[in-house]
mmCIF file of C-alpha atoms and ligand atoms in Angstrom:
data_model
loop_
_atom_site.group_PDB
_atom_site.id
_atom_site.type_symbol
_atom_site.label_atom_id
_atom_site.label_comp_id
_atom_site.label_asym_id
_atom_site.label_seq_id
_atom_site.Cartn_x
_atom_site.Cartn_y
_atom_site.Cartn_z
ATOM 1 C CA UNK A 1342 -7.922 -112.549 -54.550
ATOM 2 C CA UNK A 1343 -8.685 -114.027 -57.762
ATOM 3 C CA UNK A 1344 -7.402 -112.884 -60.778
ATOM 4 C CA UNK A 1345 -8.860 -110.514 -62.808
ATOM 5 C CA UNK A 1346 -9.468 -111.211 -66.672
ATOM 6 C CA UNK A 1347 -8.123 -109.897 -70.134
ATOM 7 C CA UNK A 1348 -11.417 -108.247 -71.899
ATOM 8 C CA UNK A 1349 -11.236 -107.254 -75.440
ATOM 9 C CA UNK A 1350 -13.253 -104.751 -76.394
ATOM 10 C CA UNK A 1351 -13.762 -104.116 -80.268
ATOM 11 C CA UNK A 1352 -15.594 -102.444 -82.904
ATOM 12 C CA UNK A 1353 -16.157 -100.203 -86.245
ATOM 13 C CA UNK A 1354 -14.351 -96.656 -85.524
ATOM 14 C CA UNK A 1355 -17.304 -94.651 -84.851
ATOM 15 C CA UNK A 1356 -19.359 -97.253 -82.137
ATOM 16 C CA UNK A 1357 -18.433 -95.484 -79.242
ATOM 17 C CA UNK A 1358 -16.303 -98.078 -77.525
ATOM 18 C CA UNK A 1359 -14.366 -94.848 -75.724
ATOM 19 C CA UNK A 1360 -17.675 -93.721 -74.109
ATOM 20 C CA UNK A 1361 -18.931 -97.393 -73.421
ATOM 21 C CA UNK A 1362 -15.102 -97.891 -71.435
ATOM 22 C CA UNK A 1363 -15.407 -94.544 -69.449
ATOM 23 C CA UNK A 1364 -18.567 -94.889 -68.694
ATOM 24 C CA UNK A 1365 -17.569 -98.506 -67.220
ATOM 25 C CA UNK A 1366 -14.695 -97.225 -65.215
ATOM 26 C CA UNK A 1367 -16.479 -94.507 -63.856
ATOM 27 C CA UNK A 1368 -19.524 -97.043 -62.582
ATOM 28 C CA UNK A 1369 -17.368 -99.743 -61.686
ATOM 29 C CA UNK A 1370 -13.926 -99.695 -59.578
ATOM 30 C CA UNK A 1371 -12.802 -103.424 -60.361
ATOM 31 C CA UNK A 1372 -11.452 -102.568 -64.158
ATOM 32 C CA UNK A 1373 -8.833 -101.174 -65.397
ATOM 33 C CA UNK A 1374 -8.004 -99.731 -68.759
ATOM 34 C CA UNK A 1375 -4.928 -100.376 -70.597
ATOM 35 C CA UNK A 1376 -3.310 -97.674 -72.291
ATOM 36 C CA UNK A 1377 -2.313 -98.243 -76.101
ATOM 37 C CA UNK A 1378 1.104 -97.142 -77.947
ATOM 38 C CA UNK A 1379 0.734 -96.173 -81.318
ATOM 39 C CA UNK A 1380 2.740 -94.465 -84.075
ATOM 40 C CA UNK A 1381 -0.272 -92.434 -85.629
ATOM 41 C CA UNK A 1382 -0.351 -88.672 -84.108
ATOM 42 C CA UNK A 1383 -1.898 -86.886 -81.412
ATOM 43 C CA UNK A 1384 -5.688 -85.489 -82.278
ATOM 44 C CA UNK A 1385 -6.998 -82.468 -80.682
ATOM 45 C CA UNK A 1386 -7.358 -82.835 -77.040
ATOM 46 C CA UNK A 1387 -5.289 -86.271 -76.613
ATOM 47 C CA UNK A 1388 -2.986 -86.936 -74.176
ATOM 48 C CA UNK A 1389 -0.085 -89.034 -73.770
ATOM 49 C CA UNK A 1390 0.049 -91.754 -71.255
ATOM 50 C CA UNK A 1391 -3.896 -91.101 -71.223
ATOM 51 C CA UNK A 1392 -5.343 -91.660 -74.235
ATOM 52 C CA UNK A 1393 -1.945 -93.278 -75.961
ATOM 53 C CA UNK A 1394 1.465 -93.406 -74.936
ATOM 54 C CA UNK A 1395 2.825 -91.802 -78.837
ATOM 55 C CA UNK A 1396 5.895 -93.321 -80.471
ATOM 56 C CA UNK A 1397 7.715 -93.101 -83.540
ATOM 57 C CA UNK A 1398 8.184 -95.719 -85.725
ATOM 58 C CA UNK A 1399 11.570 -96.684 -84.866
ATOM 59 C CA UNK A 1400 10.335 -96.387 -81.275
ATOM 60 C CA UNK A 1401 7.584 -98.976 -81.397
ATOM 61 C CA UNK A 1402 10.225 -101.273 -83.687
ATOM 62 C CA UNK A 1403 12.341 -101.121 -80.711
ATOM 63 C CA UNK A 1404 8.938 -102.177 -78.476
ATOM 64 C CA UNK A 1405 8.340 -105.243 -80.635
ATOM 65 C CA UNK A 1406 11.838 -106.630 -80.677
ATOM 66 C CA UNK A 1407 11.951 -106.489 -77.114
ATOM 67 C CA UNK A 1408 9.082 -108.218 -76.130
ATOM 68 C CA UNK A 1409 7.225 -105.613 -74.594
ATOM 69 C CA UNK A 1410 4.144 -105.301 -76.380
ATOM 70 C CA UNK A 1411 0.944 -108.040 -75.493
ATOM 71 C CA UNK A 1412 0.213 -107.607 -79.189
ATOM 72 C CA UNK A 1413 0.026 -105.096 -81.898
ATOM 73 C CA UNK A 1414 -1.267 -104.615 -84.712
ATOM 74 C CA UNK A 1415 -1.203 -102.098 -88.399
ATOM 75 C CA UNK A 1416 -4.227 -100.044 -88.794
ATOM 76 C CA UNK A 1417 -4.697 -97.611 -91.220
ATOM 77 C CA UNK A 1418 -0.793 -96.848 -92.003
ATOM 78 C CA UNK A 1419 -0.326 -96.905 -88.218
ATOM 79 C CA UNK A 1420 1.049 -99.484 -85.805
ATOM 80 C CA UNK A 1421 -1.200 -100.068 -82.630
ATOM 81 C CA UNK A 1422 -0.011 -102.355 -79.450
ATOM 82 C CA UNK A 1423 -0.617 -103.087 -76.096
ATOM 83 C CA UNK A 1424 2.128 -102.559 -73.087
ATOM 84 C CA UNK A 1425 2.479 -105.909 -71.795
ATOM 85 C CA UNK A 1426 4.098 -104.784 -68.494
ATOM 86 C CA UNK A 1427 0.789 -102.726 -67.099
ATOM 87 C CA UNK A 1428 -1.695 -105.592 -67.964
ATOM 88 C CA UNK A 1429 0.495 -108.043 -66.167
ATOM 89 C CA UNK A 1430 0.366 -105.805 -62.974
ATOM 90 C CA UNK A 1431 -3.348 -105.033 -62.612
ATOM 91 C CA UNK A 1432 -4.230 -108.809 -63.592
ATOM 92 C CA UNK A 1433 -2.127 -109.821 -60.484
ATOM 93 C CA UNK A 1434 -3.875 -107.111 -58.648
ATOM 94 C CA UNK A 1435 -7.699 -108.683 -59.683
ATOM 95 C CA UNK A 1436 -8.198 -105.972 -61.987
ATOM 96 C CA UNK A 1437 -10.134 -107.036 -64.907
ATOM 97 C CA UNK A 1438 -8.177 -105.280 -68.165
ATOM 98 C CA UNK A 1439 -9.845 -103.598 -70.429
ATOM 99 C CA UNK A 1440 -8.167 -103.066 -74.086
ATOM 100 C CA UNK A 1441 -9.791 -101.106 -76.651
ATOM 101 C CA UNK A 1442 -8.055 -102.763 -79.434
ATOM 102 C CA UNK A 1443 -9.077 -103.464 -83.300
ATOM 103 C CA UNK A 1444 -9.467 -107.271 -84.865
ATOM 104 C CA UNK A 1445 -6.425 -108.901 -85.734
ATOM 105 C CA UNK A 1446 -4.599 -107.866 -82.294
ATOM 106 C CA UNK A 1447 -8.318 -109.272 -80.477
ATOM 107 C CA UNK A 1448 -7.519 -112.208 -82.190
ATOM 108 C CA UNK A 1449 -3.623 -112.498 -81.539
ATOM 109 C CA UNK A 1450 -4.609 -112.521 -78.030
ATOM 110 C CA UNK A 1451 -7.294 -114.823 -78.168
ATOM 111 C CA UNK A 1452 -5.148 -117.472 -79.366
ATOM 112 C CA UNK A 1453 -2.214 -116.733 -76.884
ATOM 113 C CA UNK A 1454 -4.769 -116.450 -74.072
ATOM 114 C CA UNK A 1455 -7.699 -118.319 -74.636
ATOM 115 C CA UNK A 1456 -9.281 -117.385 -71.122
ATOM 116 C CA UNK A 1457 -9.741 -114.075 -72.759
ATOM 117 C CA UNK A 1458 -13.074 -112.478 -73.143
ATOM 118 C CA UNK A 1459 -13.743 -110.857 -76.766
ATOM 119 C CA UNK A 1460 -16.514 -108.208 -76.777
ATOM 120 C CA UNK A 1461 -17.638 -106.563 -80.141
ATOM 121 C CA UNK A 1462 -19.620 -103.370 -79.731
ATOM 122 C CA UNK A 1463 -22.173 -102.996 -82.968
ATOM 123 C CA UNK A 1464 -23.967 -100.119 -83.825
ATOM 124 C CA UNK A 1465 -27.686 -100.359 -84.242
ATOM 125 C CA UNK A 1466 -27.249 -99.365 -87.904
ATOM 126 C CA UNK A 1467 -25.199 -98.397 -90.834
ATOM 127 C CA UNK A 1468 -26.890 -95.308 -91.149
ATOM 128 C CA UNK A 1469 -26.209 -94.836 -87.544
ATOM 129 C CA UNK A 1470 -22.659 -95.352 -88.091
ATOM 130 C CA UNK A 1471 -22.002 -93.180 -90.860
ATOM 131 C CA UNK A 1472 -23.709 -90.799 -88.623
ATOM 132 C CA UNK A 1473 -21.791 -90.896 -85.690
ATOM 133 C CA UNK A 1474 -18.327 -91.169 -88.172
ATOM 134 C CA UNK A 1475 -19.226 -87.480 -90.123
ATOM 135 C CA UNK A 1476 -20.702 -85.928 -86.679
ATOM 136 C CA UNK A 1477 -17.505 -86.254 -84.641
ATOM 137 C CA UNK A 1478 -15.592 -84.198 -87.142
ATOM 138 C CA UNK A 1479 -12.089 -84.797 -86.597
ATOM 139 C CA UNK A 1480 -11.535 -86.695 -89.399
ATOM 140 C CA UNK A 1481 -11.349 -86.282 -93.184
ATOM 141 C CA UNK A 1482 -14.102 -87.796 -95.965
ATOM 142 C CA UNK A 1483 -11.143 -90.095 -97.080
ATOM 143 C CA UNK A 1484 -10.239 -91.036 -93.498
ATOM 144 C CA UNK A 1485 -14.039 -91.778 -92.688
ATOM 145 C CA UNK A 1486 -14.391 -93.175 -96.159
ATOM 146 C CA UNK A 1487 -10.988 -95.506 -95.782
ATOM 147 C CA UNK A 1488 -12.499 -95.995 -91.735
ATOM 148 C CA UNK A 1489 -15.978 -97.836 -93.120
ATOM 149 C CA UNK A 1490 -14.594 -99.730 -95.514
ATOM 150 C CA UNK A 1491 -12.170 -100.748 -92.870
ATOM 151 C CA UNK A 1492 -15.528 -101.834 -91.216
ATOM 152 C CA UNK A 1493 -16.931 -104.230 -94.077
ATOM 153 C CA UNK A 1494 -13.199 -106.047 -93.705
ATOM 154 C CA UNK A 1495 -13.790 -106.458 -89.834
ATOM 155 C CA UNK A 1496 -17.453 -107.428 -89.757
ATOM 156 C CA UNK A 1497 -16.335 -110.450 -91.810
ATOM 157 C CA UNK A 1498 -14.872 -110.962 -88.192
ATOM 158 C CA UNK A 1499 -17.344 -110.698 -85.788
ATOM 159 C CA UNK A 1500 -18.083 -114.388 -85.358
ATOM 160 C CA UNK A 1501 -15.021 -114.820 -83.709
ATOM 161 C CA UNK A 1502 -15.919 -112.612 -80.621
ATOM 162 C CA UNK A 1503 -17.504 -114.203 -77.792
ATOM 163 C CA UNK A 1504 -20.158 -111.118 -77.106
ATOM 164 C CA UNK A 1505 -22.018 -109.132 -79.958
ATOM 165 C CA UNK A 1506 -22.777 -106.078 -77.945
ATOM 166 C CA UNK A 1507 -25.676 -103.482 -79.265
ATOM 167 C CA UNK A 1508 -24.784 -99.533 -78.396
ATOM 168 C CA UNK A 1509 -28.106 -98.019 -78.674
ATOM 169 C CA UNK A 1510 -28.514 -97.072 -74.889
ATOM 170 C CA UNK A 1511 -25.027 -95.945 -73.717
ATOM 171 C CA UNK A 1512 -26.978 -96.940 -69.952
ATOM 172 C CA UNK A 1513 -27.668 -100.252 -71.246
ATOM 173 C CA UNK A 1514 -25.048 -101.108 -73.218
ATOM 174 C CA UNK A 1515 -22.436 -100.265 -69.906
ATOM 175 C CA UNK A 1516 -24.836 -102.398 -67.940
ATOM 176 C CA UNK A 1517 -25.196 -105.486 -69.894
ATOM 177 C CA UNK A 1518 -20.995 -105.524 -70.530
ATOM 178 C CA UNK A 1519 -20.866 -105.507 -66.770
ATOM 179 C CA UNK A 1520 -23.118 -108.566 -66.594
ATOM 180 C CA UNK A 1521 -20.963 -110.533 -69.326
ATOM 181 C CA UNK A 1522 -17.965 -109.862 -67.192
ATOM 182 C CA UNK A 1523 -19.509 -111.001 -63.749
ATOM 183 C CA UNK A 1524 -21.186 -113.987 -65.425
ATOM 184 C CA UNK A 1525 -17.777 -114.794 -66.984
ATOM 185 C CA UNK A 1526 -15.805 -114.583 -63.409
ATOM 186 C CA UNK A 1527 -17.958 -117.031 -61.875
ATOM 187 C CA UNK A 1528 -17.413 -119.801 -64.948
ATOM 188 C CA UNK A 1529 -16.124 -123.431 -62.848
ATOM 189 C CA UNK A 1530 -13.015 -123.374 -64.612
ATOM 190 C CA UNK A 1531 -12.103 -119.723 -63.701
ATOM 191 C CA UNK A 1532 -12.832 -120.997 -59.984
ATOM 192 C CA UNK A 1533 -10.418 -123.749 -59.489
ATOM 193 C CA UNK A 1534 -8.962 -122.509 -56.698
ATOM 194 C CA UNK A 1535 -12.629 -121.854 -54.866
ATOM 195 C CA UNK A 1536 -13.709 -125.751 -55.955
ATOM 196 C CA UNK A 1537 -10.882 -127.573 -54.849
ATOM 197 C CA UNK A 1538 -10.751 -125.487 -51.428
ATOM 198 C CA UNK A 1539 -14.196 -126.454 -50.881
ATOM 199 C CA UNK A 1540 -13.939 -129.923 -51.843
ATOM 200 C CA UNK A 1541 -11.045 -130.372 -49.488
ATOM 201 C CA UNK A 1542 -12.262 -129.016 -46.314
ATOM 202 C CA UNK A 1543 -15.923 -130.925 -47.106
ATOM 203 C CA UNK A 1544 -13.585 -133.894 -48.011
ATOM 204 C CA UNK A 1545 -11.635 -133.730 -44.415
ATOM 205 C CA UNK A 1546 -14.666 -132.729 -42.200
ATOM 206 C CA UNK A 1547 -17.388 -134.655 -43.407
ATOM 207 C CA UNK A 1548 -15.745 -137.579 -46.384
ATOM 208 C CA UNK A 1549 -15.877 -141.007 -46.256
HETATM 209 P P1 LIG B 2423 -7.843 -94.673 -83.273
HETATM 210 O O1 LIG B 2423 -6.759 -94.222 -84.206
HETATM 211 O O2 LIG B 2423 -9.214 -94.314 -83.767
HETATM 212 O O3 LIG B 2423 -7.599 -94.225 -81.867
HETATM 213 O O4 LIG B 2423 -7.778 -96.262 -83.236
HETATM 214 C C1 LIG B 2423 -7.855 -97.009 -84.396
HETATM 215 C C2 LIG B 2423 -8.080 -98.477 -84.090
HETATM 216 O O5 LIG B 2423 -6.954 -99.029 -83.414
HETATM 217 C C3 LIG B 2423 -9.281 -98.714 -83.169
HETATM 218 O O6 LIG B 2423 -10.032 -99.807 -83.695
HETATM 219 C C4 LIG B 2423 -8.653 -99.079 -81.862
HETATM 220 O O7 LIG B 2423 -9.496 -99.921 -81.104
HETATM 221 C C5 LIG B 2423 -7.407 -99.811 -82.327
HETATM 222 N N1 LIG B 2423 -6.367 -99.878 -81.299
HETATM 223 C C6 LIG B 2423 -6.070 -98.975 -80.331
HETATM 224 N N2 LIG B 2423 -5.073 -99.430 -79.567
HETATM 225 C C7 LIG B 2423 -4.728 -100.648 -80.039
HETATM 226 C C8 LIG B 2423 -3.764 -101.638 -79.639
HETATM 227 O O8 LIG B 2423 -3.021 -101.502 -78.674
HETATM 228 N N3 LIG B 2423 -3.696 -102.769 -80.395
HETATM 229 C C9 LIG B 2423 -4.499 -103.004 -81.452
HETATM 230 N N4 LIG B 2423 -4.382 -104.160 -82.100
HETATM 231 N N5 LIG B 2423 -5.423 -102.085 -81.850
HETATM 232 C C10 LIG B 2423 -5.552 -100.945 -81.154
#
């Protein structure tokens, strides 16, 4: 079984990466989601070891001296990182992993792992974003305020992603990630193994 990929999924709080991801897992069995620890706090209806795995400070400290984090990252007063451990396993197992992670952790990865596949997810608008920030509620003015301007710093970014992804149709926007992933898994130099195989037995049966 081939291995499965690291996919980075970014974008402005508000763009509905969370819905795009649970959609994908839903419709599609060969991903798997990695689960972030963070020091910021529980909102309404989280879960621990589902939607983060919560630490304190000194906790997640502890984390980054002992190697155990893929990357991490500050955002907004908070630390953000990704359990190395997990990934490892369902890479090995030809899981593709998803991480729903901000900018400068995309990009720590990026240059550790090259072979990794950076998505941003775009609204269609501004407008549309400020709507979707105010609508979901949980936040407050500052935090949305502090959250978009958070956005102007990280569209200065976007170049750097391999995929500029458009939510506008959640259907479509699920679809066509699916298709950048598929495409991406059949790239020659992802397929070494496969090409050299061939080229072997072709070599032995029918070479010169
Ligand atoms: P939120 O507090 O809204 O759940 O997340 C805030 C930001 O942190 C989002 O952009 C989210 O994608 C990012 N984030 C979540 N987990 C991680 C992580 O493990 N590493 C990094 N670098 N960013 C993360």
């Amino acid at each position: 079984m081939s291995r499965g990929i690291i996919t980075v999924l970014s974008g402005f709080a508000g763009t509905g990466k969370g819905t795009v991801v649970r959609e994908l897992l839903k419709r599609h069995s060969e991903y798997a989601l990695s689960v972030s620890a963070t020091t910021r706090s529980p909102r309404e209806g989280e879960q621990e070891g589902v939607s983060y795995f919560f630490k304190t400070k000194k906790e997640f400290e502890e984390m980054i001296r002992n190697d155990q984090l893929l990357e991490y990252a500050q955002y907004v007063d908070n630390y953000y990182g990704t359990p190395l451990a997990y990934v490892n396993e369902q890479l090995e197992a030809g899981k593709n992993v998803l991480l729903e992670i901000e900018i400068q952790g995309a990009l720590q990865i990026k240059e550790k792992y090259p072979e990794t596949v950076l998505v941003f997810l775009t609204p269609p608008s501004l407008e549309e974003l400020e709507r979707r920030l105010t609508g979901r509620g949980t936040e407050t003015p500052e935090i949305i305020r502090e959250r978009l301007k958070r956005a102007a710093e990280e569209s200065r970014g976007m170049e750097k992603y391999d995929y500029i992804l458009v939510n506008d149709d959640l259907d479509t926007c699920v679809e066509q990630f699916h298709h950048i992933i598929e495409t991406v898994r059949c790239e020659a130099s992802r397929n070494s193994d496969r090409i050299t195989q061939i080229q072997k037995s072709l070599a032995e049966k029918y070479g010169n």
